Coordinates of C-alpha atoms in Angstrom, one line a residue:
M1 CA 91.7 -83.0 6.8
K2 CA 94.6 -82.4 9.1
K3 CA 93.0 -84.5 11.8
I4 CA 92.3 -87.3 9.3
C5 CA 95.9 -87.4 8.2
I6 CA 97.1 -87.4 11.8
Y7 CA 94.9 -90.3 12.8
I8 CA 95.9 -92.4 9.8
T9 CA 99.6 -91.7 10.6
I10 CA 99.1 -92.9 14.2
V11 CA 97.3 -96.1 12.9
F12 CA 100.0 -96.9 10.5
Y13 CA 102.7 -96.3 13.2
A14 CA 100.9 -98.5 15.7
L15 CA 100.5 -101.3 13.1
N16 CA 104.1 -101.2 12.2
N17 CA 105.3 -101.5 15.8
F18 CA 102.9 -104.4 16.4
Y19 CA 104.2 -106.5 13.6
L20 CA 107.9 -106.6 14.0
S21 CA 109.0 -109.2 11.3
I22 CA 109.9 -107.6 8.0
K23 CA 110.1 -110.3 5.3
A24 CA 109.3 -110.5 1.6
Q25 CA 106.2 -112.3 0.4
D26 CA 104.2 -111.1 -2.6
I27 CA 105.7 -108.9 -5.2
H28 CA 106.0 -105.2 -4.4
F29 CA 106.7 -102.0 -6.3
S30 CA 108.5 -99.0 -4.9
Q31 CA 106.3 -96.7 -7.0
I32 CA 103.2 -97.4 -5.1
Q33 CA 101.4 -94.6 -6.9
E34 CA 101.8 -96.5 -10.1
A35 CA 100.5 -99.9 -8.8
P36 CA 96.9 -99.2 -8.0
L37 CA 95.4 -102.6 -9.0
F38 CA 97.9 -104.4 -6.8
I39 CA 97.0 -102.3 -3.8
S40 CA 93.2 -102.6 -3.9
P41 CA 90.7 -104.0 -6.3
A42 CA 88.6 -101.1 -5.4
Y43 CA 91.0 -98.7 -7.3
T44 CA 89.8 -100.3 -10.5
G45 CA 88.3 -97.5 -12.6
F46 CA 88.4 -95.2 -9.5
F47 CA 90.3 -92.2 -11.1
N48 CA 89.6 -89.0 -13.0
G49 CA 89.5 -90.5 -16.5
Y50 CA 88.0 -93.1 -18.9
F51 CA 90.9 -95.4 -19.6
R52 CA 94.3 -96.1 -17.9
A53 CA 97.1 -98.4 -18.8
I54 CA 100.3 -98.8 -16.7
A55 CA 103.4 -100.9 -17.5
N56 CA 105.9 -101.7 -14.7
Y57 CA 109.3 -103.2 -14.6
R58 CA 111.4 -103.9 -11.6
N59 CA 115.0 -105.3 -11.2
Q60 CA 115.8 -106.2 -7.6
W61 CA 119.1 -107.1 -6.0
S62 CA 121.1 -107.2 -9.3
A63 CA 124.4 -107.5 -7.4
M64 CA 123.5 -111.0 -6.3
G65 CA 123.1 -112.4 -9.8
N66 CA 119.9 -113.8 -11.2
P67 CA 118.0 -111.1 -9.5
F68 CA 114.2 -110.8 -9.1
K69 CA 112.7 -109.4 -12.4
T70 CA 109.1 -108.3 -12.3
I71 CA 107.1 -107.2 -15.3
A72 CA 103.5 -106.0 -14.8
V73 CA 100.6 -104.5 -16.9
Q74 CA 97.5 -102.8 -15.4
I75 CA 94.6 -101.8 -17.5
D76 CA 91.4 -100.3 -16.2
G77 CA 88.6 -97.9 -16.9
G78 CA 85.1 -96.8 -16.1
F79 CA 81.8 -97.9 -17.7
F80 CA 78.6 -95.9 -17.9
K81 CA 80.3 -92.9 -16.5
N82 CA 78.5 -89.6 -17.2
K83 CA 77.1 -86.5 -15.5
K84 CA 73.6 -88.0 -15.2
R85 CA 74.7 -90.9 -13.1
N86 CA 75.8 -91.0 -9.5
A87 CA 77.2 -94.5 -9.9
F88 CA 79.2 -96.4 -12.5
L89 CA 81.2 -99.6 -13.0
G90 CA 84.9 -100.2 -13.2
G91 CA 86.6 -103.0 -15.0
G92 CA 90.2 -104.0 -15.4
L93 CA 93.0 -106.5 -16.0
S94 CA 96.1 -106.9 -13.9
V95 CA 99.0 -109.2 -15.1
Y96 CA 102.4 -109.7 -13.7
Q97 CA 105.3 -112.2 -14.1
D98 CA 108.0 -112.5 -11.5
A99 CA 111.1 -114.6 -12.1
A100 CA 114.3 -115.1 -10.2
G101 CA 117.2 -117.5 -9.5
I102 CA 119.3 -120.0 -11.6
A103 CA 116.2 -122.2 -11.9
N104 CA 114.2 -119.3 -13.2
F105 CA 111.4 -119.7 -10.6
S106 CA 108.5 -117.8 -12.0
I107 CA 105.0 -116.8 -11.2
L108 CA 102.5 -115.6 -13.8
S109 CA 99.4 -114.0 -12.4
I110 CA 96.3 -113.0 -14.5
G111 CA 93.7 -111.0 -12.6
F112 CA 90.3 -109.7 -13.6
N113 CA 89.1 -106.8 -11.7
A114 CA 85.6 -105.3 -11.3
S115 CA 84.3 -102.5 -9.1
G116 CA 81.2 -100.3 -8.3
I117 CA 81.7 -96.7 -7.7
V118 CA 79.2 -94.4 -6.1
K119 CA 79.2 -90.6 -5.6
I120 CA 78.0 -90.3 -2.0
A121 CA 78.3 -86.4 -2.0
D122 CA 79.3 -83.7 -4.3
K123 CA 83.0 -84.0 -3.1
S124 CA 83.3 -87.6 -2.3
A125 CA 82.9 -91.0 -3.7
F126 CA 83.2 -94.7 -2.5
S127 CA 84.2 -97.8 -4.3
L128 CA 83.9 -101.6 -3.7
G129 CA 86.1 -103.9 -5.8
L130 CA 86.6 -107.6 -6.6
Y131 CA 89.6 -109.5 -8.1
G132 CA 90.1 -113.0 -9.3
G133 CA 92.1 -115.1 -11.7
P134 CA 94.7 -117.9 -12.2
V135 CA 98.2 -117.8 -10.9
M136 CA 100.8 -120.2 -12.5
N137 CA 103.9 -121.3 -10.9
N138 CA 106.9 -122.9 -12.7
A139 CA 110.6 -123.5 -12.5
N140 CA 113.5 -125.2 -14.2
Y141 CA 114.4 -127.4 -11.2
P142 CA 117.1 -129.5 -12.9
K143 CA 119.2 -126.2 -13.2
L144 CA 119.5 -126.2 -9.4
I145 CA 123.1 -127.0 -8.2
F146 CA 123.8 -129.1 -5.0
S147 CA 126.8 -129.8 -2.8
K148 CA 127.3 -133.3 -4.3
Q149 CA 128.1 -131.6 -7.7
F150 CA 131.1 -129.9 -6.3
D151 CA 134.3 -131.7 -7.7
G152 CA 136.7 -130.1 -5.3
E153 CA 137.4 -127.1 -7.5
K154 CA 134.2 -126.1 -9.0
F155 CA 130.6 -127.1 -9.4
D156 CA 129.9 -129.5 -12.3
E157 CA 126.3 -129.5 -13.4
T158 CA 126.9 -132.8 -15.2
L159 CA 127.6 -134.7 -12.1
P160 CA 124.5 -136.4 -10.4
S161 CA 123.0 -134.3 -7.6
G162 CA 121.6 -137.2 -5.7
E163 CA 118.5 -135.3 -5.3
F164 CA 114.9 -136.5 -6.2
Y165 CA 112.9 -133.9 -8.0
S166 CA 109.4 -134.0 -6.6
F167 CA 108.8 -130.3 -7.3
R168 CA 106.4 -129.6 -10.0
K169 CA 104.5 -126.7 -11.8
F170 CA 101.1 -125.9 -10.6
T171 CA 98.2 -123.3 -11.0
Y172 CA 95.8 -122.1 -8.3
A173 CA 92.9 -119.6 -8.3
D174 CA 93.4 -116.4 -6.5
V175 CA 90.6 -114.1 -5.1
G176 CA 90.7 -110.6 -3.5
A177 CA 88.4 -107.7 -2.5
G178 CA 88.8 -104.1 -1.5
M179 CA 87.1 -100.8 -0.7
A180 CA 88.2 -97.2 -1.2
F181 CA 87.0 -93.6 -0.4
E182 CA 88.0 -90.4 -2.0
F183 CA 87.4 -86.8 -1.0
S184 CA 88.3 -83.8 -3.4
D185 CA 87.7 -80.1 -3.4
K186 CA 88.4 -77.4 -6.0
K187 CA 89.4 -73.8 -5.5
I188 CA 88.3 -72.0 -8.6
S189 CA 90.6 -69.4 -10.2
E190 CA 91.0 -67.9 -13.6
E191 CA 94.2 -69.8 -14.6
R192 CA 93.1 -73.3 -13.3
D193 CA 91.2 -75.1 -10.6
Y194 CA 93.4 -75.9 -7.6
I195 CA 92.8 -79.4 -6.3
T196 CA 92.8 -80.8 -2.7
L197 CA 92.4 -84.6 -3.0
F198 CA 92.5 -87.3 -0.3
K199 CA 92.1 -91.1 -1.0
I200 CA 92.1 -94.1 1.3
G201 CA 91.9 -97.7 0.2
F202 CA 92.0 -101.2 1.8
G203 CA 92.6 -104.5 0.0
A204 CA 92.6 -108.1 0.8
Y205 CA 94.3 -110.6 -1.6
H206 CA 94.5 -114.5 -1.4
I207 CA 91.3 -114.5 0.7
N208 CA 90.6 -118.0 -0.5
A209 CA 94.0 -119.1 1.1
P210 CA 95.1 -121.0 -2.0
K211 CA 97.3 -124.1 -1.6
L212 CA 100.8 -123.9 -3.0
S213 CA 101.4 -127.5 -4.4
Y214 CA 105.2 -127.5 -4.9
T215 CA 105.1 -131.2 -4.2
T216 CA 102.3 -133.8 -4.1
A217 CA 102.7 -133.8 -0.3
S218 CA 102.5 -129.9 0.0
D219 CA 99.8 -128.5 2.3
Y220 CA 101.1 -124.9 2.6
R221 CA 98.5 -122.2 2.2
L222 CA 99.4 -118.8 0.9
P223 CA 98.7 -116.2 3.7
I224 CA 96.2 -113.4 3.1
R225 CA 97.8 -110.1 2.1
L226 CA 96.1 -107.0 3.6
T227 CA 96.8 -103.6 2.4
F228 CA 96.1 -100.2 3.8
H229 CA 96.8 -97.2 1.5
T230 CA 96.3 -93.5 1.7
S231 CA 97.3 -90.8 -0.8
G232 CA 96.7 -87.2 -1.7
L233 CA 97.3 -84.4 -4.1
F234 CA 97.5 -80.9 -2.8
D235 CA 97.9 -78.0 -5.2
I236 CA 99.4 -74.9 -3.6
K237 CA 97.3 -72.1 -4.8
G238 CA 98.9 -69.3 -6.7
T239 CA 102.0 -71.5 -7.4
P240 CA 103.0 -74.1 -9.9
V241 CA 103.8 -76.5 -7.0
S242 CA 101.9 -79.6 -5.8
I243 CA 102.5 -82.1 -3.1
M244 CA 101.6 -85.7 -3.7
P245 CA 102.1 -87.9 -0.5
N246 CA 101.6 -91.7 -0.3
V247 CA 101.6 -94.3 2.5
L248 CA 101.2 -98.0 2.0
F249 CA 101.2 -100.6 4.8
Q250 CA 100.9 -104.2 4.0
I251 CA 100.5 -107.3 6.3
Q252 CA 101.1 -110.9 5.1
K253 CA 102.1 -112.8 8.1
P254 CA 104.7 -113.0 9.4
A255 CA 105.8 -110.2 7.1
T256 CA 104.9 -106.5 7.1
E257 CA 105.9 -103.6 5.0
L258 CA 105.6 -99.8 5.4
N259 CA 106.4 -97.6 2.4
L260 CA 105.8 -93.8 2.8
G261 CA 107.0 -90.6 1.2
T262 CA 106.0 -87.8 -1.1
H263 CA 106.4 -86.3 -4.5
V264 CA 106.9 -82.6 -5.0
L265 CA 105.5 -81.7 -8.4
Y266 CA 106.3 -78.5 -10.5
R267 CA 103.9 -77.6 -13.4
F268 CA 105.5 -76.0 -16.5
N269 CA 102.1 -74.8 -17.7
N270 CA 98.6 -74.9 -16.7
G271 CA 95.9 -76.8 -18.7
T272 CA 93.2 -74.6 -20.2
K273 CA 89.8 -74.7 -18.4
I274 CA 87.6 -74.5 -21.6
T275 CA 88.7 -77.2 -24.1
G276 CA 91.4 -79.2 -22.2
E277 CA 93.5 -79.2 -25.4
K278 CA 96.5 -77.7 -23.8
K279 CA 97.9 -80.3 -21.5
E280 CA 99.6 -79.7 -18.3
I281 CA 103.3 -80.8 -18.3
K282 CA 104.8 -81.3 -14.9
A283 CA 107.9 -83.0 -13.4
G284 CA 108.5 -84.1 -9.9
L285 CA 110.9 -85.6 -7.4
G286 CA 109.9 -88.1 -4.9
I287 CA 111.6 -89.3 -1.7
Y288 CA 110.3 -92.5 0.0
Y289 CA 111.3 -94.8 2.8
R290 CA 110.5 -98.6 3.0
N291 CA 110.9 -99.3 6.7
K292 CA 114.1 -101.1 7.7
D293 CA 114.8 -101.8 4.0
A294 CA 115.5 -99.0 1.6
F295 CA 115.5 -95.2 0.8
I296 CA 113.8 -94.7 -2.6
A297 CA 114.4 -91.9 -5.0
Q298 CA 111.8 -91.2 -7.7
L299 CA 111.7 -89.0 -10.8
L300 CA 108.4 -88.3 -12.5
F301 CA 107.7 -86.6 -15.8
D302 CA 103.9 -86.2 -16.5
M303 CA 102.6 -84.9 -19.9
G304 CA 98.9 -85.5 -19.0
I305 CA 98.1 -88.4 -21.3
F306 CA 101.6 -89.9 -20.9
A307 CA 103.8 -90.3 -17.9
I308 CA 107.1 -91.9 -17.0
N309 CA 108.3 -92.6 -13.5
L310 CA 111.9 -93.8 -12.6
A311 CA 112.8 -95.1 -9.1
Y312 CA 115.9 -96.6 -7.5
D313 CA 116.1 -98.3 -4.1
Y314 CA 119.2 -97.9 -1.9
N315 CA 119.3 -100.8 0.4
I316 CA 119.9 -100.0 4.1
S317 CA 119.0 -103.4 5.6
T318 CA 121.5 -105.9 6.9
Y319 CA 121.2 -107.4 3.5
K320 CA 123.1 -104.5 2.1
I321 CA 126.4 -106.4 2.8
A322 CA 125.4 -108.8 -0.1
T323 CA 123.6 -106.3 -2.3
K324 CA 126.3 -103.5 -1.8
G325 CA 123.4 -101.0 -1.4
M326 CA 121.9 -101.8 -4.8
G327 CA 118.4 -102.6 -3.8
G328 CA 116.5 -102.2 -7.1
F329 CA 115.7 -100.2 -10.3
E330 CA 112.2 -99.6 -11.3
V331 CA 110.4 -97.9 -14.2
S332 CA 106.8 -97.3 -15.1
L333 CA 104.9 -95.9 -18.1
R334 CA 101.4 -94.7 -17.9
Y335 CA 98.8 -93.8 -20.4
N336 CA 95.6 -92.0 -19.4
I337 CA 92.6 -90.7 -21.1
L338 CA 91.6 -88.2 -18.5
A339 CA 88.1 -86.9 -17.9
D340 CA 89.1 -83.4 -18.7
A341 CA 91.1 -84.4 -21.8
L342 CA 88.3 -84.6 -24.3
F343 CA 86.0 -81.6 -25.0
A344 CA 83.1 -83.8 -25.7
K345 CA 83.3 -85.7 -22.5
K346 CA 84.6 -83.0 -20.2
S347 CA 81.2 -82.2 -18.6
E348 CA 80.1 -85.9 -18.3
Y349 CA 82.0 -86.8 -15.1
K350 CA 82.6 -84.4 -12.3
N351 CA 85.3 -85.9 -10.1
T352 CA 88.9 -85.3 -9.1
R353 CA 92.1 -84.8 -11.0
K354 CA 94.9 -87.2 -10.7

C-alpha cells in the first residue's frame, strides 16, 4: 500500500509540472470527497451503502460582486446488491446549476449515471460507469453594460450600447465515462472493525466534444475534462482517530487543477458490531491545497446517516488582490443509508466502510 501511494504521488506531481497553465473551466468543488459523481461516473453506487444523497452549495469570489454561485445535487445507489452476488448495478442522478455576473450567465446540467460494479476478490472491487444528459446555457445579455453607456459620471443602462446581441441560449448533450478500483481490509477487534481503504478513480467528461453555440457562427468545442482521483480511509487501531486523505488532478486543456489534502477524524463513540443501531459519531478537520490557487480549511461532522461539511478557500493566487483573499465558501449535506445501518441488510453486502 505504501508503494502504491508513492507511485500515485509521483504521477500526480509529474502531470502537474507538465501542464503549467492553471485556469478555470468546468465547475469545481473544494470538498472533493463530497462530489463523487462529478469526479467519475464509476463512483455511482460504488460505496458501502444502499442509497446516498448529497447537496452542495458554493459561493466563489464574493468580494468581486455577482460571484459564481453553484448549487448541486447528487443521488445514487446500488441495485441487486446482496451477499449472493459478486456484481451489481449502480444508478444515479447528478444535477448542478452555476450562475455568475451581472447578466446572470447560467449553466444547468442534468446527468444520468449508470455503473457496473464487480467484486474481483474478497478485498477489492472494480467499477465502470457512464454519464449522459442535457446541459442548458442561458444569460440575460441585455443586462450587460458597455463603454458607450458611460455618461461621463456613471454608467446609464438606459443609454444605447451600440452592441448587436447575437448571443443566444442553447442546449447540448454531454457524455462521460469512468472507471474505479477499491481495496479494503478489516482488522477485527472486540469494540469495532478497523478499516484500511484505498480507492482510485478515473473520469472523462465531454467526450463527445459538444459545440457551444453562443452565436449562430460559433464553432467552439468544449474540451474533454479528464480526472484522476485517489482517496483513502485509515483507522488507527486502538484509537478513535482516522486519517482520510484525498487527491484530485484534473485536465481540461489548457487548464489543470491539483487539489490534495487530508481530514483527521475523531470518533466520539464506536458503532455496535451486532445490530448497527448505535451509530458512530465523528468530527474532523481537513486541510487542503489547490495548487497555485488556495488553501482550504474544512470542518466535518458525521453522524453516520447524516453529515455536514463546511469549507472555506483562502485565495493565494495573483487574483487575491481583487478577491482580498476571499476565495470561496462551501457547504455540503450528505444523507446515507449505509450497508451496516440496517440489521436486516447488514450481511447482504460485504464491502468497505465510508
